[in-house]
Amino acid sequence: MESIAEPAFLLAVLLIAASPGPAVALILRRAAVGGFRAAVPTVLGLEAGLYAWALLAAAGVAGLVAASEAAFWVLKGVGAVVLVWLGVQALRAAWREHRAGRAAAGAAPGPRRGGWAAFGEGVLVQLANPKAAVFMVAFYPQFVPADRPLFATTALLALVQVALETVLYLSLAAGVARAGAWFRRPRVRTWLEGVSGTVLVALGLRVAVSSR
């Protein structure tokens, strides 16, 4: 239990969770456009994907992905396509709302994703990130004592990370959702969809051109 309670591990997890990236961009968009309840499945999906990568790292699968040039490039391509697709979806939503004008006061927002669809989207974004494989292989072994089983200890460490990130991301979503009425104003919503779409496309392109 000492390694799990290490301040260095907890601090590293918090810094990782707070760093900007696809997960944060996706959560901000979901919470701003759909409210807190719409963001919850996305957060859970992202964390399920993170935990899956941790278990794959402990089992050695993530290490194979990190070591294999072909696997890394394939996964990188999939990740880039997923992020660009999400960004294009947001840009299309912004364009549709701009063309419609959203002139009517109190116009209802566009259709929301179902809970399972949002959950699956979060899992896909996380699993399609090749950097996650490299990160897991490099990160967790630092905190696994030599006299402890690798798989069980990594699984436990990952649970701690998932718990901390879930609290942090749900708090972020709740804070954004409180300003939901403002975010869902027609002009603001159009602007938000456009900005989030641009960010997601840019992140996808960055994944596509990134190296190990």
CSV table of C-alpha atoms in Angstrom, one decimal:
chain,number,residue,atom,x,y,z
A,1,MET,CA,0.0,0.0,0.0
A,2,GLU,CA,3.0,2.3,0.5
A,3,SER,CA,3.5,2.9,-3.3
A,4,ILE,CA,-0.2,3.6,-3.8
A,5,ALA,CA,-0.2,6.2,-1.1
A,6,GLU,CA,3.1,7.8,-2.3
A,7,PRO,CA,2.6,11.6,-2.7
A,8,ALA,CA,4.7,11.4,-6.0
A,9,PHE,CA,2.2,8.9,-7.5
A,10,LEU,CA,-0.9,11.0,-6.4
A,11,LEU,CA,0.7,14.2,-7.7
A,12,ALA,CA,1.6,12.6,-11.0
A,13,VAL,CA,-1.9,11.4,-11.5
A,14,LEU,CA,-3.4,14.8,-10.7
A,15,LEU,CA,-1.0,16.5,-13.1
A,16,ILE,CA,-1.8,14.0,-15.8
A,17,ALA,CA,-5.5,14.4,-15.4
A,18,ALA,CA,-5.3,18.2,-15.4
A,19,SER,CA,-3.2,18.4,-18.6
A,20,PRO,CA,-5.2,19.5,-21.7
A,21,GLY,CA,-5.9,16.8,-24.2
A,22,PRO,CA,-8.7,14.9,-26.0
A,23,ALA,CA,-10.3,13.7,-22.8
A,24,VAL,CA,-10.6,17.2,-21.3
A,25,ALA,CA,-11.8,18.7,-24.6
A,26,LEU,CA,-14.5,16.0,-24.9
A,27,ILE,CA,-15.7,16.4,-21.4
A,28,LEU,CA,-15.9,20.2,-21.7
A,29,ARG,CA,-17.9,19.9,-24.9
A,30,ARG,CA,-20.3,17.3,-23.4
A,31,ALA,CA,-20.9,19.3,-20.2
A,32,ALA,CA,-21.3,22.6,-21.9
A,33,VAL,CA,-23.7,21.4,-24.6
A,34,GLY,CA,-25.6,18.7,-22.8
A,35,GLY,CA,-25.2,19.4,-19.1
A,36,PHE,CA,-23.7,17.4,-16.3
A,37,ARG,CA,-25.7,14.2,-16.9
A,38,ALA,CA,-24.6,14.2,-20.5
A,39,ALA,CA,-20.9,14.3,-19.4
A,40,VAL,CA,-21.1,11.5,-16.9
A,41,PRO,CA,-21.1,8.6,-19.4
A,42,THR,CA,-18.3,10.2,-21.3
A,43,VAL,CA,-16.2,10.5,-18.2
A,44,LEU,CA,-16.9,6.9,-17.3
A,45,GLY,CA,-16.0,5.7,-20.8
A,46,LEU,CA,-12.7,7.6,-20.7
A,47,GLU,CA,-11.8,6.0,-17.4
A,48,ALA,CA,-12.9,2.5,-18.5
A,49,GLY,CA,-10.5,3.0,-21.5
A,50,LEU,CA,-7.8,4.1,-19.2
A,51,TYR,CA,-8.2,1.1,-16.9
A,52,ALA,CA,-8.2,-1.2,-19.9
A,53,TRP,CA,-4.9,0.2,-21.0
A,54,ALA,CA,-3.5,-0.2,-17.5
A,55,LEU,CA,-4.5,-3.9,-17.5
A,56,LEU,CA,-3.1,-4.3,-21.0
A,57,ALA,CA,0.2,-2.8,-19.8
A,58,ALA,CA,0.4,-5.1,-16.8
A,59,ALA,CA,-0.3,-8.1,-19.1
A,60,GLY,CA,2.4,-7.0,-21.5
A,61,VAL,CA,0.1,-6.2,-24.4
A,62,ALA,CA,0.7,-2.4,-24.2
A,63,GLY,CA,4.4,-3.1,-24.2
A,64,LEU,CA,4.0,-5.0,-27.5
A,65,VAL,CA,2.1,-2.0,-29.0
A,66,ALA,CA,4.8,0.4,-27.7
A,67,ALA,CA,7.6,-1.8,-29.1
A,68,SER,CA,6.0,-2.6,-32.5
A,69,GLU,CA,6.4,0.1,-35.1
A,70,ALA,CA,3.5,-1.3,-37.2
A,71,ALA,CA,1.1,-1.6,-34.2
A,72,PHE,CA,2.0,1.9,-33.0
A,73,TRP,CA,1.4,3.4,-36.5
A,74,VAL,CA,-1.9,1.6,-36.9
A,75,LEU,CA,-3.2,2.7,-33.6
A,76,LYS,CA,-2.0,6.2,-34.2
A,77,GLY,CA,-3.9,6.3,-37.4
A,78,VAL,CA,-7.1,5.0,-35.8
A,79,GLY,CA,-6.7,7.6,-33.0
A,80,ALA,CA,-6.2,10.5,-35.4
A,81,VAL,CA,-9.3,9.4,-37.4
A,82,VAL,CA,-11.4,9.2,-34.3
A,83,LEU,CA,-10.5,12.6,-33.1
A,84,VAL,CA,-10.8,14.3,-36.5
A,85,TRP,CA,-14.2,12.6,-36.9
A,86,LEU,CA,-15.4,13.9,-33.6
A,87,GLY,CA,-14.1,17.4,-34.5
A,88,VAL,CA,-15.9,17.3,-37.9
A,89,GLN,CA,-19.1,16.3,-36.1
A,90,ALA,CA,-18.9,19.3,-33.9
A,91,LEU,CA,-18.0,21.6,-36.8
A,92,ARG,CA,-21.0,20.3,-38.7
A,93,ALA,CA,-23.3,20.9,-35.7
A,94,ALA,CA,-21.9,24.5,-35.5
A,95,TRP,CA,-22.5,25.1,-39.2
A,96,ARG,CA,-26.1,23.7,-39.0
A,97,GLU,CA,-26.9,25.9,-36.1
A,98,HIS,CA,-25.3,28.9,-37.8
A,99,ARG,CA,-27.4,28.4,-41.0
A,100,ALA,CA,-30.5,27.8,-39.0
A,101,GLY,CA,-29.9,31.1,-37.2
A,102,ARG,CA,-31.4,29.7,-34.0
A,103,ALA,CA,-33.5,32.8,-34.1
A,104,ALA,CA,-36.3,31.5,-31.9
A,105,ALA,CA,-35.8,32.3,-28.3
A,106,GLY,CA,-35.2,29.2,-26.2
A,107,ALA,CA,-34.7,27.0,-29.1
A,108,ALA,CA,-33.9,23.5,-28.0
A,109,PRO,CA,-30.4,22.1,-28.5
A,110,GLY,CA,-29.7,19.5,-31.0
A,111,PRO,CA,-30.2,15.8,-30.3
A,112,ARG,CA,-28.1,14.4,-27.5
A,113,ARG,CA,-26.1,11.2,-27.6
A,114,GLY,CA,-27.5,8.3,-25.6
A,115,GLY,CA,-25.7,7.3,-22.5
A,116,TRP,CA,-24.2,4.1,-24.0
A,117,ALA,CA,-23.1,6.0,-27.2
A,118,ALA,CA,-21.3,8.6,-25.1
A,119,PHE,CA,-19.7,5.9,-22.9
A,120,GLY,CA,-18.5,4.1,-26.0
A,121,GLU,CA,-17.2,7.3,-27.5
A,122,GLY,CA,-15.1,7.9,-24.3
A,123,VAL,CA,-13.7,4.3,-24.4
A,124,LEU,CA,-12.8,4.6,-28.1
A,125,VAL,CA,-11.0,7.9,-27.7
A,126,GLN,CA,-8.9,6.5,-24.9
A,127,LEU,CA,-8.2,3.1,-26.5
A,128,ALA,CA,-7.3,4.7,-29.8
A,129,ASN,CA,-4.5,6.8,-28.2
A,130,PRO,CA,-1.2,5.1,-28.9
A,131,LYS,CA,0.5,7.5,-26.5
A,132,ALA,CA,-1.5,5.8,-23.7
A,133,ALA,CA,0.2,2.5,-24.4
A,134,VAL,CA,3.7,4.1,-24.2
A,135,PHE,CA,2.7,6.1,-21.1
A,136,MET,CA,1.4,3.1,-19.2
A,137,VAL,CA,4.5,1.0,-20.0
A,138,ALA,CA,6.7,3.8,-18.7
A,139,PHE,CA,4.6,5.1,-15.8
A,140,TYR,CA,3.3,2.3,-13.7
A,141,PRO,CA,6.5,0.2,-13.3
A,142,GLN,CA,8.1,3.1,-11.4
A,143,PHE,CA,5.6,2.6,-8.6
A,144,VAL,CA,5.4,-1.2,-8.5
A,145,PRO,CA,7.9,-2.6,-5.8
A,146,ALA,CA,10.1,-5.4,-7.0
A,147,ASP,CA,8.6,-7.8,-4.3
A,148,ARG,CA,5.0,-7.3,-5.4
A,149,PRO,CA,3.0,-9.0,-8.3
A,150,LEU,CA,3.1,-6.7,-11.3
A,151,PHE,CA,-0.4,-7.3,-12.6
A,152,ALA,CA,-2.3,-7.1,-9.2
A,153,THR,CA,-0.3,-4.0,-8.1
A,154,THR,CA,-0.8,-2.2,-11.4
A,155,ALA,CA,-4.5,-3.0,-11.4
A,156,LEU,CA,-4.7,-1.5,-7.9
A,157,LEU,CA,-2.7,1.6,-8.8
A,158,ALA,CA,-4.9,2.1,-11.9
A,159,LEU,CA,-8.0,2.0,-9.7
A,160,VAL,CA,-6.5,4.8,-7.6
A,161,GLN,CA,-5.9,6.8,-10.8
A,162,VAL,CA,-9.3,6.1,-12.1
A,163,ALA,CA,-11.0,7.2,-8.9
A,164,LEU,CA,-9.0,10.4,-8.7
A,165,GLU,CA,-9.6,11.3,-12.3
A,166,THR,CA,-13.3,10.5,-12.1
A,167,VAL,CA,-13.7,12.9,-9.2
A,168,LEU,CA,-11.7,15.6,-11.0
A,169,TYR,CA,-13.4,15.2,-14.3
A,170,LEU,CA,-16.9,15.1,-12.8
A,171,SER,CA,-16.1,18.2,-10.7
A,172,LEU,CA,-15.0,19.9,-13.9
A,173,ALA,CA,-18.2,18.8,-15.7
A,174,ALA,CA,-20.3,20.0,-12.8
A,175,GLY,CA,-18.6,23.4,-12.8
A,176,VAL,CA,-19.2,23.8,-16.6
A,177,ALA,CA,-22.7,22.5,-16.4
A,178,ARG,CA,-23.6,25.2,-13.8
A,179,ALA,CA,-23.1,27.8,-16.6
A,180,GLY,CA,-25.1,25.6,-18.9
A,181,ALA,CA,-27.8,28.1,-19.6
A,182,TRP,CA,-25.2,30.5,-20.9
A,183,PHE,CA,-23.4,27.9,-22.9
A,184,ARG,CA,-26.7,26.7,-24.5
A,185,ARG,CA,-27.6,30.2,-25.8
A,186,PRO,CA,-27.8,29.9,-29.6
A,187,ARG,CA,-24.8,32.1,-30.4
A,188,VAL,CA,-22.6,30.7,-27.6
A,189,ARG,CA,-23.5,27.2,-28.5
A,190,THR,CA,-22.6,27.7,-32.1
A,191,TRP,CA,-19.3,29.3,-31.1
A,192,LEU,CA,-18.6,26.4,-28.6
A,193,GLU,CA,-19.3,23.7,-31.2
A,194,GLY,CA,-17.0,25.5,-33.6
A,195,VAL,CA,-14.1,25.9,-31.1
A,196,SER,CA,-14.4,22.4,-29.7
A,197,GLY,CA,-14.5,20.9,-33.2
A,198,THR,CA,-11.4,22.9,-34.2
A,199,VAL,CA,-9.6,21.7,-31.1
A,200,LEU,CA,-10.5,18.1,-31.7
A,201,VAL,CA,-9.4,18.2,-35.3
A,202,ALA,CA,-6.2,19.9,-34.3
A,203,LEU,CA,-5.6,17.2,-31.7
A,204,GLY,CA,-6.3,14.5,-34.2
A,205,LEU,CA,-3.8,16.0,-36.7
A,206,ARG,CA,-1.2,16.3,-33.9
A,207,VAL,CA,-1.7,12.6,-33.1
A,208,ALA,CA,-1.3,11.8,-36.8
A,209,VAL,CA,2.1,13.6,-37.1
A,210,SER,CA,3.4,12.8,-33.7
A,211,SER,CA,6.3,10.4,-33.1
A,212,ARG,CA,6.9,8.2,-30.1
